[in-house]
Coordinates of C-alpha atoms in Angstrom, one line a residue:
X602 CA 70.8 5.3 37.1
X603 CA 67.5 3.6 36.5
X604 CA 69.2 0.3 35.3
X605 CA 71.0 -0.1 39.0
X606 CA 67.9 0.8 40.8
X607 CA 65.9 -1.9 39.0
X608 CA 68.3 -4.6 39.3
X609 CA 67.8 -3.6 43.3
X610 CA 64.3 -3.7 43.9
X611 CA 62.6 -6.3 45.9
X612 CA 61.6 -8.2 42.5
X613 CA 64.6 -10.2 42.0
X614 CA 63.2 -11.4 45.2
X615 CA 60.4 -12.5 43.7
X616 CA 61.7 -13.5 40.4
X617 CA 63.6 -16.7 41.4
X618 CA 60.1 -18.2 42.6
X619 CA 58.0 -17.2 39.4
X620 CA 57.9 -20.0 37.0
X621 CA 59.0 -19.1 33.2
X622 CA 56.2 -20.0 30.3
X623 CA 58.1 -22.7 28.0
X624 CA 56.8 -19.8 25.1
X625 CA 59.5 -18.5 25.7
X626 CA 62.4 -20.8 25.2
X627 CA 60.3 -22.6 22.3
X628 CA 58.1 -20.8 19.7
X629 CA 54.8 -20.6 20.4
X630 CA 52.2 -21.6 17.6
X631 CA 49.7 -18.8 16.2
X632 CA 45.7 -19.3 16.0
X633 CA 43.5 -21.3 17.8
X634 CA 40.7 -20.5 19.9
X635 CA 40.2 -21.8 23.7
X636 CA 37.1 -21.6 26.2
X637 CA 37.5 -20.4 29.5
X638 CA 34.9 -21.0 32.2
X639 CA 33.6 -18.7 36.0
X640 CA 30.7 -19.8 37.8
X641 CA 30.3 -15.3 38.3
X642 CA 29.4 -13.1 35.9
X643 CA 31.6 -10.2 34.9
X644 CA 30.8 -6.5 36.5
X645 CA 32.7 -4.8 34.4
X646 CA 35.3 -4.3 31.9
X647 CA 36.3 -0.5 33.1
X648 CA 39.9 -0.6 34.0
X649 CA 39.5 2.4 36.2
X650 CA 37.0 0.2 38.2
X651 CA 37.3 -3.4 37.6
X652 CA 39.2 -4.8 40.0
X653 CA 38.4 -8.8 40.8
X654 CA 40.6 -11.5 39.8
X655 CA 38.1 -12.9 37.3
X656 CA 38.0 -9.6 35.2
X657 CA 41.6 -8.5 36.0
X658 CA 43.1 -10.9 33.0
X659 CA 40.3 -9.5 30.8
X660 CA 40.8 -5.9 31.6
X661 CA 44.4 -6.2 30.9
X662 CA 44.2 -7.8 27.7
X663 CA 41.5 -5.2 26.5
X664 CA 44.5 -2.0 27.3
X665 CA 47.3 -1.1 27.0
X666 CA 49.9 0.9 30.1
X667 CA 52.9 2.8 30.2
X668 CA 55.0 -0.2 31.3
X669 CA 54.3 -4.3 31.9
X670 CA 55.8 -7.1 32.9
X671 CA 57.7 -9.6 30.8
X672 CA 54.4 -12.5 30.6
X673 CA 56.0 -15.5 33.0
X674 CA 58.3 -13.0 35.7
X675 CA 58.2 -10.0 37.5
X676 CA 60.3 -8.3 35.4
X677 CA 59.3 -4.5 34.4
X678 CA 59.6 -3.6 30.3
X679 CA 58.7 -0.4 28.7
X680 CA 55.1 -1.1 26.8
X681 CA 53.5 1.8 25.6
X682 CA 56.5 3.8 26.7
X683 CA 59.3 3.0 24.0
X684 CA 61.9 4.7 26.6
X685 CA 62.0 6.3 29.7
X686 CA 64.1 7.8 32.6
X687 CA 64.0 9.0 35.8
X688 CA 65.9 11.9 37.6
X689 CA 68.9 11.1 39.8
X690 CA 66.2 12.4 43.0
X691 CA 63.2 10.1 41.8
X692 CA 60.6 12.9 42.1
X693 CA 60.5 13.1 37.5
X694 CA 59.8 10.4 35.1
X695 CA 59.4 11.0 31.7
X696 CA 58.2 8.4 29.0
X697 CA 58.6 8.8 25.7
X698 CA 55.6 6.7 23.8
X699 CA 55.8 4.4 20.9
X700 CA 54.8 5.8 17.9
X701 CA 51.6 4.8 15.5
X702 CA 49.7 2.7 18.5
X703 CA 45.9 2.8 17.4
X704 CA 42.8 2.3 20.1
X705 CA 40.8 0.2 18.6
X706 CA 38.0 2.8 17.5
X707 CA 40.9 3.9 15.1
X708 CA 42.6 7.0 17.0
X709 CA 46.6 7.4 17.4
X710 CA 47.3 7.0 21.1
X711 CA 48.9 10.2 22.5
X712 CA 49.9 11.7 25.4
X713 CA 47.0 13.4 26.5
X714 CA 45.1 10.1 26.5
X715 CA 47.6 8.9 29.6
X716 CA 47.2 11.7 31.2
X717 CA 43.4 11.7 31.0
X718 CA 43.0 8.1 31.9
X719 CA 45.1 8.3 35.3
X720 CA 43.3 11.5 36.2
X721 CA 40.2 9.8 35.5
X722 CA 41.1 6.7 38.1
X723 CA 42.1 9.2 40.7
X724 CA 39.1 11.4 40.4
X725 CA 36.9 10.1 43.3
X726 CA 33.9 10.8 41.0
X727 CA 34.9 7.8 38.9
X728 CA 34.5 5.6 42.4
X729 CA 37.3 3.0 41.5
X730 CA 39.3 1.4 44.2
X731 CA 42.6 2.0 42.8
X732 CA 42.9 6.3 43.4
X733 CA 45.1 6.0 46.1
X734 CA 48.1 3.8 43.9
X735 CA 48.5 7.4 42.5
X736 CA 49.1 9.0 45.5
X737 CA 52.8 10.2 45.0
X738 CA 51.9 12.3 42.0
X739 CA 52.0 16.3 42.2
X740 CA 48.5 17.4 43.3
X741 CA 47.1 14.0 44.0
X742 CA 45.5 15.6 47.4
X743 CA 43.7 18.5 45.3
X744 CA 42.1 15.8 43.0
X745 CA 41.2 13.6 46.0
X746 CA 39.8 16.1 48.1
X747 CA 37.7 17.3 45.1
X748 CA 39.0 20.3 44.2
X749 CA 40.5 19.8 41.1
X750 CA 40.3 17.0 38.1
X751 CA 43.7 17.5 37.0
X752 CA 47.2 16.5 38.5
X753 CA 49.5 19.8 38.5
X754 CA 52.1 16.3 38.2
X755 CA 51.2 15.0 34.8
X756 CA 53.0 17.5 32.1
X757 CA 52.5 16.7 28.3
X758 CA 54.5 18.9 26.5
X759 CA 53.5 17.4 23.3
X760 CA 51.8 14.4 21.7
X761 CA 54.2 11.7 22.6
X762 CA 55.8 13.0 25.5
X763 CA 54.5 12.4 29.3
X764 CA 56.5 13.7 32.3
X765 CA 55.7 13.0 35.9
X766 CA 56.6 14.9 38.9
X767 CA 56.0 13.3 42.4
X768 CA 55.9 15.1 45.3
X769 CA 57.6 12.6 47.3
X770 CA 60.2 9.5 45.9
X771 CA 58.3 6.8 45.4
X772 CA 59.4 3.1 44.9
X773 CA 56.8 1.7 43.4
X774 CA 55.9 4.5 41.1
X775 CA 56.6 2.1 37.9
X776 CA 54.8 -0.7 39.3
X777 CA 51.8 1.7 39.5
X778 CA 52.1 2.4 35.6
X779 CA 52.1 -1.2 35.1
X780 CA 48.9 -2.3 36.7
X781 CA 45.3 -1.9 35.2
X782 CA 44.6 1.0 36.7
X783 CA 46.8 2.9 34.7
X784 CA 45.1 1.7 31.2
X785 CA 45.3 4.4 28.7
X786 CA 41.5 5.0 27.1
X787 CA 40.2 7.7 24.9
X788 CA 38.6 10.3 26.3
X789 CA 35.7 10.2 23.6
X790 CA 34.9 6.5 24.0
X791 CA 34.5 7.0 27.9
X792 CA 32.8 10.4 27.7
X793 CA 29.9 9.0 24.8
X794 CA 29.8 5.3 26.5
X795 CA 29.4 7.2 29.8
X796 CA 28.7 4.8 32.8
X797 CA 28.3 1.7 30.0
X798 CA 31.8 2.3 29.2
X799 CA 33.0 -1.1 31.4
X800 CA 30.3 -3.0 29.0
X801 CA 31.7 -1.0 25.6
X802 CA 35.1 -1.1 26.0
X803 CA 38.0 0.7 23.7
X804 CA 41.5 0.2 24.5
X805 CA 45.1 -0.4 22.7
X806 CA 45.7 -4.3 24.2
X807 CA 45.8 -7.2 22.7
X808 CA 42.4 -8.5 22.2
X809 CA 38.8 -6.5 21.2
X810 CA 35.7 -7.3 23.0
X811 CA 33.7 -8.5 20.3
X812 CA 30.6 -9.7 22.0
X813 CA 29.0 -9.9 25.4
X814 CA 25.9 -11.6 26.1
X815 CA 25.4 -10.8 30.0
X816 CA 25.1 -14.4 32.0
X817 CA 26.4 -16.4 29.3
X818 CA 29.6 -15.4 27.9
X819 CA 32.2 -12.7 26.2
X820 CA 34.1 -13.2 23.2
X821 CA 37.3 -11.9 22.5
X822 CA 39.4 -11.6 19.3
X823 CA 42.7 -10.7 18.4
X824 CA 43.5 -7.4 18.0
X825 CA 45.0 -7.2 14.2
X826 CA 46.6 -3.8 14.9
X827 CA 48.4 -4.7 18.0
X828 CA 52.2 -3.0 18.3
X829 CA 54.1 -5.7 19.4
X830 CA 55.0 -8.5 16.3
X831 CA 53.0 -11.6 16.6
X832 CA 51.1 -11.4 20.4
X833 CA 48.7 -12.6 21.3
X834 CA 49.3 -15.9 20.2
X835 CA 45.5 -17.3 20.1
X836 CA 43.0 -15.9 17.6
X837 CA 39.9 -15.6 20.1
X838 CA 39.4 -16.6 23.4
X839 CA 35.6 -16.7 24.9
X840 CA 34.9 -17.0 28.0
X841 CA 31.6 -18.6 29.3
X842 CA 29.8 -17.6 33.0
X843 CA 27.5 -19.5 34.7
X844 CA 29.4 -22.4 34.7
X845 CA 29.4 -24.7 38.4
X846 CA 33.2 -25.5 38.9
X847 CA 32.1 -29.1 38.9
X848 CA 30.2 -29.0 35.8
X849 CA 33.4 -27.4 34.2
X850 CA 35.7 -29.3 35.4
X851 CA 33.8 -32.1 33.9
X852 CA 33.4 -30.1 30.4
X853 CA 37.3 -29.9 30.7
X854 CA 37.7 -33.5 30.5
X855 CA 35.5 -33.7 27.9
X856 CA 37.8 -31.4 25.6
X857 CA 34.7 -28.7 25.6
X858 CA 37.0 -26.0 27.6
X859 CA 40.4 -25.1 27.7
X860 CA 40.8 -23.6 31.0
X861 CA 38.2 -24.0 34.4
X862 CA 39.2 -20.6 35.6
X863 CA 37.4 -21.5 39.2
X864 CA 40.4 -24.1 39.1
X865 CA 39.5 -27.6 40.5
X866 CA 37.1 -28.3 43.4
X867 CA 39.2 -29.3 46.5
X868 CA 36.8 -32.4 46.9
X869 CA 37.8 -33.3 43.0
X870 CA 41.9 -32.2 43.0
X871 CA 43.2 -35.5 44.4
X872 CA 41.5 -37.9 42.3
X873 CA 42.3 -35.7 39.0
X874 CA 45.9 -35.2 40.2
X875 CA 46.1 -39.0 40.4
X876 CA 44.8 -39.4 37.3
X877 CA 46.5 -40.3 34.1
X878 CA 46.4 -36.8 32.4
X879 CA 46.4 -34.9 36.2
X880 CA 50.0 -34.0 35.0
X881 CA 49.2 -32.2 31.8
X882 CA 45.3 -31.1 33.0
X883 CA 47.0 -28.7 36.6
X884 CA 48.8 -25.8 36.5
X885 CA 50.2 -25.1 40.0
X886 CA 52.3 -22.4 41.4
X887 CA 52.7 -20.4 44.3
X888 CA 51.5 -16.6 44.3
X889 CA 51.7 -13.7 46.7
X890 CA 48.2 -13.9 48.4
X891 CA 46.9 -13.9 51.8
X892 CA 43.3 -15.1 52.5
X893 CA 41.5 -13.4 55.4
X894 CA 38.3 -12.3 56.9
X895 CA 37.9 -8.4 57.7
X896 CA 36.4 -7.3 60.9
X897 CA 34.9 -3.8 59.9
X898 CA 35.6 -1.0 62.3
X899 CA 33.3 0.7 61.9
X900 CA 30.4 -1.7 62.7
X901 CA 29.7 -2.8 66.6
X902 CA 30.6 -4.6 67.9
X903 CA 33.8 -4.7 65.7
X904 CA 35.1 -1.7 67.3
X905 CA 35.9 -3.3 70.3
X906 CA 39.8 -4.0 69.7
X907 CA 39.5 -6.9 72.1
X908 CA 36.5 -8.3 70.2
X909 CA 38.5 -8.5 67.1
X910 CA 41.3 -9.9 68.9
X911 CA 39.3 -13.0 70.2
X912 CA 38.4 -13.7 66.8
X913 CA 41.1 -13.9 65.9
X914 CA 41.9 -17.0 68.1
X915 CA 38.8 -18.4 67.8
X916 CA 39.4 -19.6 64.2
X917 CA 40.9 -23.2 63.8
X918 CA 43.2 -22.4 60.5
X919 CA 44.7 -25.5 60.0
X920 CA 41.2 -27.5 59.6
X921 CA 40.6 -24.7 56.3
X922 CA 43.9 -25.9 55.2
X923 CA 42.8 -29.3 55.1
X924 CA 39.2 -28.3 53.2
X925 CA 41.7 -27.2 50.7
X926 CA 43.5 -30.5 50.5
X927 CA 46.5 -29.0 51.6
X928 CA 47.2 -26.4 48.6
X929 CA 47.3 -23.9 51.4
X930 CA 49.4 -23.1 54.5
X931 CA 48.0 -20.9 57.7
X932 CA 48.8 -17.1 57.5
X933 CA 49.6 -15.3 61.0
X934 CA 50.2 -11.9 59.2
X935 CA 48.8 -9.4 56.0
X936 CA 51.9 -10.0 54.1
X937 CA 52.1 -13.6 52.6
X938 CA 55.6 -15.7 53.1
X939 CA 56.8 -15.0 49.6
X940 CA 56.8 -11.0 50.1
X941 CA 59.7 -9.4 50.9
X942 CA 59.4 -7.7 54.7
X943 CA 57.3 -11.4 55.6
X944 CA 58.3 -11.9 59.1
X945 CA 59.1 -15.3 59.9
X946 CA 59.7 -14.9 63.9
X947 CA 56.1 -13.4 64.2
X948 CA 53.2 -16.0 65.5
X949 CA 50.7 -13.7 65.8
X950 CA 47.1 -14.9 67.5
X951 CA 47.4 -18.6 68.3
X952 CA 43.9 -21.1 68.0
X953 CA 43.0 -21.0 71.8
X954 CA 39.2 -21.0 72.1
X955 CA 39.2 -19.9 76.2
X956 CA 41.8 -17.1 75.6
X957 CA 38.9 -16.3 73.1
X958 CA 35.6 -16.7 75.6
X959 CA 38.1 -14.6 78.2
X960 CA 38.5 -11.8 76.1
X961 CA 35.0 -11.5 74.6
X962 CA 34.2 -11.6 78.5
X963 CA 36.0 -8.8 78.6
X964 CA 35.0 -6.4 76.0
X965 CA 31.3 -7.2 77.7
X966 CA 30.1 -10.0 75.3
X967 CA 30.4 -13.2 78.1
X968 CA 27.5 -14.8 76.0
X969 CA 29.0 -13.7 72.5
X970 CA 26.6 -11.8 69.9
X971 CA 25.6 -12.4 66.6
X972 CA 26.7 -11.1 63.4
X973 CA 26.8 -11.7 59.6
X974 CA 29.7 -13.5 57.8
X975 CA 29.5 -12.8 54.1
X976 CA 31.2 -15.5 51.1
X977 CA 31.3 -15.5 47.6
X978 CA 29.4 -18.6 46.5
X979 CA 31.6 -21.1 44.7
X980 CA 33.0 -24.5 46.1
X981 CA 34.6 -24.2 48.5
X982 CA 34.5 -20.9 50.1
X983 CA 30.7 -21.3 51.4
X984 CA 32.4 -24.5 52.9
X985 CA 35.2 -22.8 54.5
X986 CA 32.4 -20.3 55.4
X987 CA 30.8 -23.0 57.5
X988 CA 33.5 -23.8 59.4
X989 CA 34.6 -20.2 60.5
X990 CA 30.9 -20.1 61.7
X991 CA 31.4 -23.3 63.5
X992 CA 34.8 -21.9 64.9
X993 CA 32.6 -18.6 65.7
X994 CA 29.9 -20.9 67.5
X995 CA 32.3 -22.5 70.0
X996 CA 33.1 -18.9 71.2
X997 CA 29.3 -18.0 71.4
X998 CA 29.2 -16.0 68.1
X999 CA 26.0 -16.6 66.3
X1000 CA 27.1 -15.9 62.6
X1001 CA 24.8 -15.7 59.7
X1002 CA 26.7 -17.0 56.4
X1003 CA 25.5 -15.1 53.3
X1004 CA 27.0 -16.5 50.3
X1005 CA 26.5 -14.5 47.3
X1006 CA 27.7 -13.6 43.6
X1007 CA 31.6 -12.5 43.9
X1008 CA 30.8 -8.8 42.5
X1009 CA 27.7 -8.9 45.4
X1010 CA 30.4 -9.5 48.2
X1011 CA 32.5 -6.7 46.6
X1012 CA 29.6 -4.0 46.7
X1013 CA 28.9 -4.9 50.0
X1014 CA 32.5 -4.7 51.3
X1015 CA 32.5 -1.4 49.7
X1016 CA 29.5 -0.2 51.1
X1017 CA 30.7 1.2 54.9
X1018 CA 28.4 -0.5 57.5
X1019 CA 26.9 -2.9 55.7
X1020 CA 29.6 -6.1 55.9
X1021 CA 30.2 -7.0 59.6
X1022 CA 32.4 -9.9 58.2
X1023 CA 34.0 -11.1 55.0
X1024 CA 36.1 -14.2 54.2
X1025 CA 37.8 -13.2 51.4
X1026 CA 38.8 -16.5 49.9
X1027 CA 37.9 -16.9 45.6
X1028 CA 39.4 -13.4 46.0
X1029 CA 41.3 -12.6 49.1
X1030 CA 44.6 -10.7 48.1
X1031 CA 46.6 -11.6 45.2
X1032 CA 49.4 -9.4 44.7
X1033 CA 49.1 -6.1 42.0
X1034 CA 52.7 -6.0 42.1
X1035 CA 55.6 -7.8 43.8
X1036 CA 56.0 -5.1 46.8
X1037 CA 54.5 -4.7 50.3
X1038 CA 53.1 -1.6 50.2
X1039 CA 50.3 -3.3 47.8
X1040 CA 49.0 -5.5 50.9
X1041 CA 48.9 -1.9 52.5
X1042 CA 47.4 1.1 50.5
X1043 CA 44.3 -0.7 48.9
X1044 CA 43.4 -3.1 51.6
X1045 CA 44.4 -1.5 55.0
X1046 CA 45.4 1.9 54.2
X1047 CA 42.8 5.2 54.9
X1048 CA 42.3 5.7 50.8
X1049 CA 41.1 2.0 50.7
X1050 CA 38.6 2.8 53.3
X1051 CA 36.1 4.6 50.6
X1052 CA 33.1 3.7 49.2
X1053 CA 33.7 1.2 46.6
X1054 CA 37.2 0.4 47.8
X1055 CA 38.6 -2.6 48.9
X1056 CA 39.5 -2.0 52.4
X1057 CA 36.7 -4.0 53.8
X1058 CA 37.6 -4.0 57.4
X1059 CA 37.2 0.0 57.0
X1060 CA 40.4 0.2 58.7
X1061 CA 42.2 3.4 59.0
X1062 CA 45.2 4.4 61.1
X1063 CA 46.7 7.7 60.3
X1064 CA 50.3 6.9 62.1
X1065 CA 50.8 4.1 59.8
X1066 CA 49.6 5.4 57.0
X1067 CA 52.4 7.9 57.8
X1068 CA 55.1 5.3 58.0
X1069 CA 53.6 3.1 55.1
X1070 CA 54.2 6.6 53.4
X1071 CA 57.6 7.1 54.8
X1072 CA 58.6 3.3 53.6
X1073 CA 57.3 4.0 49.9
X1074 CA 60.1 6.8 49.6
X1075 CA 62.5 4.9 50.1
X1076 CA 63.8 5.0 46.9
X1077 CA 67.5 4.5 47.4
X1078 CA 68.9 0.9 46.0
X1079 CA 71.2 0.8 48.9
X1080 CA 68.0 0.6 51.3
X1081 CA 66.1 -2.3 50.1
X1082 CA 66.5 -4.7 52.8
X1083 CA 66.2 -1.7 55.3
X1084 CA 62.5 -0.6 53.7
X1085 CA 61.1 -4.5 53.6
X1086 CA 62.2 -4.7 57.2
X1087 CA 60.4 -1.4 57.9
X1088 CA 57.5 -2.8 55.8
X1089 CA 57.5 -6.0 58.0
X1090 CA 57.3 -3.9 61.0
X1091 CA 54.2 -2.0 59.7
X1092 CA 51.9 -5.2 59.1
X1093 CA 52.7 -7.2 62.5
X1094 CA 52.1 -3.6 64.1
X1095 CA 48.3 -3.7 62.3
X1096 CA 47.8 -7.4 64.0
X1097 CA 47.8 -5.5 67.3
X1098 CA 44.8 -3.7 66.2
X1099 CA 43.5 -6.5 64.5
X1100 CA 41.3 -5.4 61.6
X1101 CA 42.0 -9.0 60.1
X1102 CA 42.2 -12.6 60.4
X1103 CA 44.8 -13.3 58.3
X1104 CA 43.4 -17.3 57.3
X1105 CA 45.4 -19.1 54.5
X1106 CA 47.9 -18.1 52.1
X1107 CA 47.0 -20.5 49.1
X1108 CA 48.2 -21.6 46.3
X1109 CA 47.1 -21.3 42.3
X1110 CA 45.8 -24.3 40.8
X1111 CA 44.2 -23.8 37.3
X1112 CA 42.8 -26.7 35.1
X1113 CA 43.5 -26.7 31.5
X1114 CA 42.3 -29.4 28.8
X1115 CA 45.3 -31.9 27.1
X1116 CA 45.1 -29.9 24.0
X1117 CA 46.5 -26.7 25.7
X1118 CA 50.1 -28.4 25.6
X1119 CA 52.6 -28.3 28.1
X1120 CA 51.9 -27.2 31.6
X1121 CA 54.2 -24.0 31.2
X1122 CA 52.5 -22.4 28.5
X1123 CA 49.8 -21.3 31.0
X1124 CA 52.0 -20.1 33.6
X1125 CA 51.5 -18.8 37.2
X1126 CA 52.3 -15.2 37.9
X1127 CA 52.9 -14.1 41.1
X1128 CA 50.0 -11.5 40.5
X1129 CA 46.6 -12.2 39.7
X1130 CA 47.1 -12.2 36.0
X1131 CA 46.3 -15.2 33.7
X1132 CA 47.8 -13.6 30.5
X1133 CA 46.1 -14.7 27.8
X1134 CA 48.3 -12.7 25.7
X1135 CA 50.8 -15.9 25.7
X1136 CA 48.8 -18.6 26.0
X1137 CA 49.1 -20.8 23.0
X1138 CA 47.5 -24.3 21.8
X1139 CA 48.6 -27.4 19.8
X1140 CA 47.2 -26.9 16.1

């Protein structure tokens, strides 16, 4: 049964557009170390909480899940789970796990410790974005609402046995177990690290933390006790903060780093893609992510639906696209082209600057108002940032930019009523997993609208969070095309409220040194991961 469902799901979609890594037609060479460069430093290395794409790749190299993803495609595997299976109704899953995994402080992995972890990202106490992926198990609303720490859905009859029951059928459910919120940690590590536990990290991945000096870099090593033969590839990779994109980029053709994580500056991409070596230095794929600026709710004068909808046609997209030097294409909606339930008839707000004045005129704001527009600070975004506020201007919207550290924007997105305006882009939304309902839950859904979360715009409407609800069971192979149509339906219904500009959907450009090999063996995945688990050098 599960076979037929999984050769149904909206990831074959997805999976002729996802390059392969070359690793895995040739064989890869073991050893080697590489350096990897961010202009931010990293928050934290807590997979319940982490959840940037800087620290993403780290956090899921550091732990281990219930399931993954084949490294190069969308394709779901068994991981810690040796087998599993799933009751003709969808509403039981039960994994059976590999036997002899080791965290890294020395302890057997067992049931329990899956259990533990995902009640630990669910508890609100823990204050990580990701509760609400969780929602479909048994008793997710008693741990939500507070009162209870366990989920009556998580059975462990014994030390490598874990069952789930969901309340409703849930189509992503596996997807869930793949992501880094469902990281399996020890208890012990978490309880004696306490709130240091995303700076002391103990997992079952691939690599081991082995050092981190805060501003300057991490170091990572190869975990010797890893349960999959010969992965990673690399013996150690570090990775050095602090580092200007430019100045990087610069250290990458000097064969001092191996990858410019930032990627290239736009103003810099043409002249290194014309370049002799521009073929084997970029990595560029396309990726399931939507750039956008959140209007929050909850902040005036933001509440005003007809405020929000000038905006939106206030903002010149196309003229981003070119800062980008074309690597991206103007979004109209949430969900980016790629996504299954994208829908192609829908134009959404069109640039029209007096349809803009009009409505502000409207809503009582003839003169506009003034406001703050918060950026992360690497080239380009405090650049696109400018011209947003120039856009803003011609409509009579005085916006501040404030272009800070990447975890700074994320605190105050999190923080309700603090973050009149985001752009998103050097983060915006980058797939978790290749379905809809992931542009949903965590960025416009009611449990993303909690302190910490992600859902910037604080954005909450309880009838679609129904439907969004309604679409996720929709289990049944046979109603795939049905559910991404009903999917499609729910995100062009948000535009009328308008708790976004949906801005760019862009696409990934990484820089990597000669010595890295071929451009396929760092591959694009449709998801935010750079997998460092196959990554490989020339010896």
């Amino acid at each position: 049964m599960f076979k037929r469902w999984l050769r149904n799901t909206t990831m074959a979609t997805v999976l002729a557009l996802v390059p392969v890594s070359v690793w895995a037609q040739d064989t890869p060479q073991q050893g080697g170390d590489i350096i990897v460069t961010y202009k931010d430093d990293i928050a934290t290395l807590d997979p319940a909480i982490g959840y940037d794409w800087v620290n993403w790749s780290m956090i899921k190299s550091l732990y281990s899940r219930l399931m993954d993803y084949t490294p190069g495609t969308a394709t779901l595997v068994p991981s810690l789970a040796e087998t599993f299976g799933v009751s003709d109704d969808g509403l039981t899953y039960t994994f059976k796990l590999r036997k002899g995994v080791k965290f890294t402080n020395g302890r057997e992995v067992v049931a329990s410790d899956v259990k533990y972890s995902i009640e630990r990202a669910a508890n609100p106490k823990t204050q990580g974005p990701g509760a609400g992926f969780f929602g479909s198990i048994k008793g997710y609303e008693d741990v939500s609402g507070g009162k209870s720490t366990t989920l009556e859905g998580i059975e462990v009859p014994d030390d490598s046995t874990v069952i789930f029951h969901l309340s409703r059928a849930d189509a992503t459910f596996l997807h869930v177990l793949a992501i880094n919120f469902a990281s399996v940690v020890p208890h012990e590590a978490v309880e004696a690290a306490g709130s240091d536990f995303g700076k002391k990290p103990v997992g079952s991945g691939t690599f081991v933390l082995k050092d981190w000096t805060i501003g300057q870099r991490l170091v990572f090593e190869r975990n010797p006790d890893y349960f999959v033969k010969d992965m990673p590839h690399i013996d150690k990779f570090t990775v050095e903060v602090g580092q200007e994109p430019l100045v990087a980029l610069l250290r990458l053709q000097k064969g001092e780093v191996d990858i410019a994580g930032d990627g290239i500056p736009p103003a810099k991409f043409l002249e290194i893609k014309n370049s002799p070596d521009g073929p084997k230095m970029i990595v560029d794929g396309q990726q399931l992510h939507t750039g956008y600026i959140t209007l929050n709710t909850k902040v005036k004068p933001f509440d005003n639906l007809k405020v929000r909808q000038a905006l939106n046609m206030a903002i010149n997209k196309d003229r981003i696209t070119r800062v980008l030097n074309g690597r991206a294409t103007a979004a109209n909606q949430p969900l980016p082209p790629l996504m299954p339930g994208y829908d192609k008839g829908f134009t959404g707000y069109t640039y029209n600057v007096e349809k803009a004045k009009a409505l502000l005129a409207e809503a009582g704001f003839p003169d506009g108002f003034e406001t703050v527009l918060y950026s992360t600070n690497t080239d380009p975004q405090p650049r696109i940032a400018q011209a947003i506020q120039q856009d803003l201007a011609a409509v009579g919207v005085k916006a501040e930019v404030r272009a800070l550290a990447q975890a700074n924007v994320i605190a105050a997105g999190g923080t309700e009523g603090e973050a009149p305006m985001i752009w998103s882009g050097g983060m915006a939304w980058i797939a978790d997993f290749p379905d809809p309902s992931n542009f949903y839950g965590p960025i416009l859904g009611c449990s993303g609208a909690i302190s910490g979360g992600w859902n910037w715009s604080w954005y909450c409407n309880q009838d679609i969070d129904k439907r969004a609800v309604a679409a996720d069971s929709m289990s049944d192979p046979a109603k795939v095309e049905e559910r991404a149509a009903v999917w499609g339906k729910i995100f062009t219904d948000i535009m009328a409220d308008a708790p976004w500009i949906p801005i760019i959907n862009e696409r990934r450009v990484v820089a990597k040194s000669v010595r890295m090999g071929g451009a396929d063996n760092i591959y694009i995945d449709p998801t935010r991961v750079i997998n460092y688990d196959a990554i490989y050098v020339k010896q």
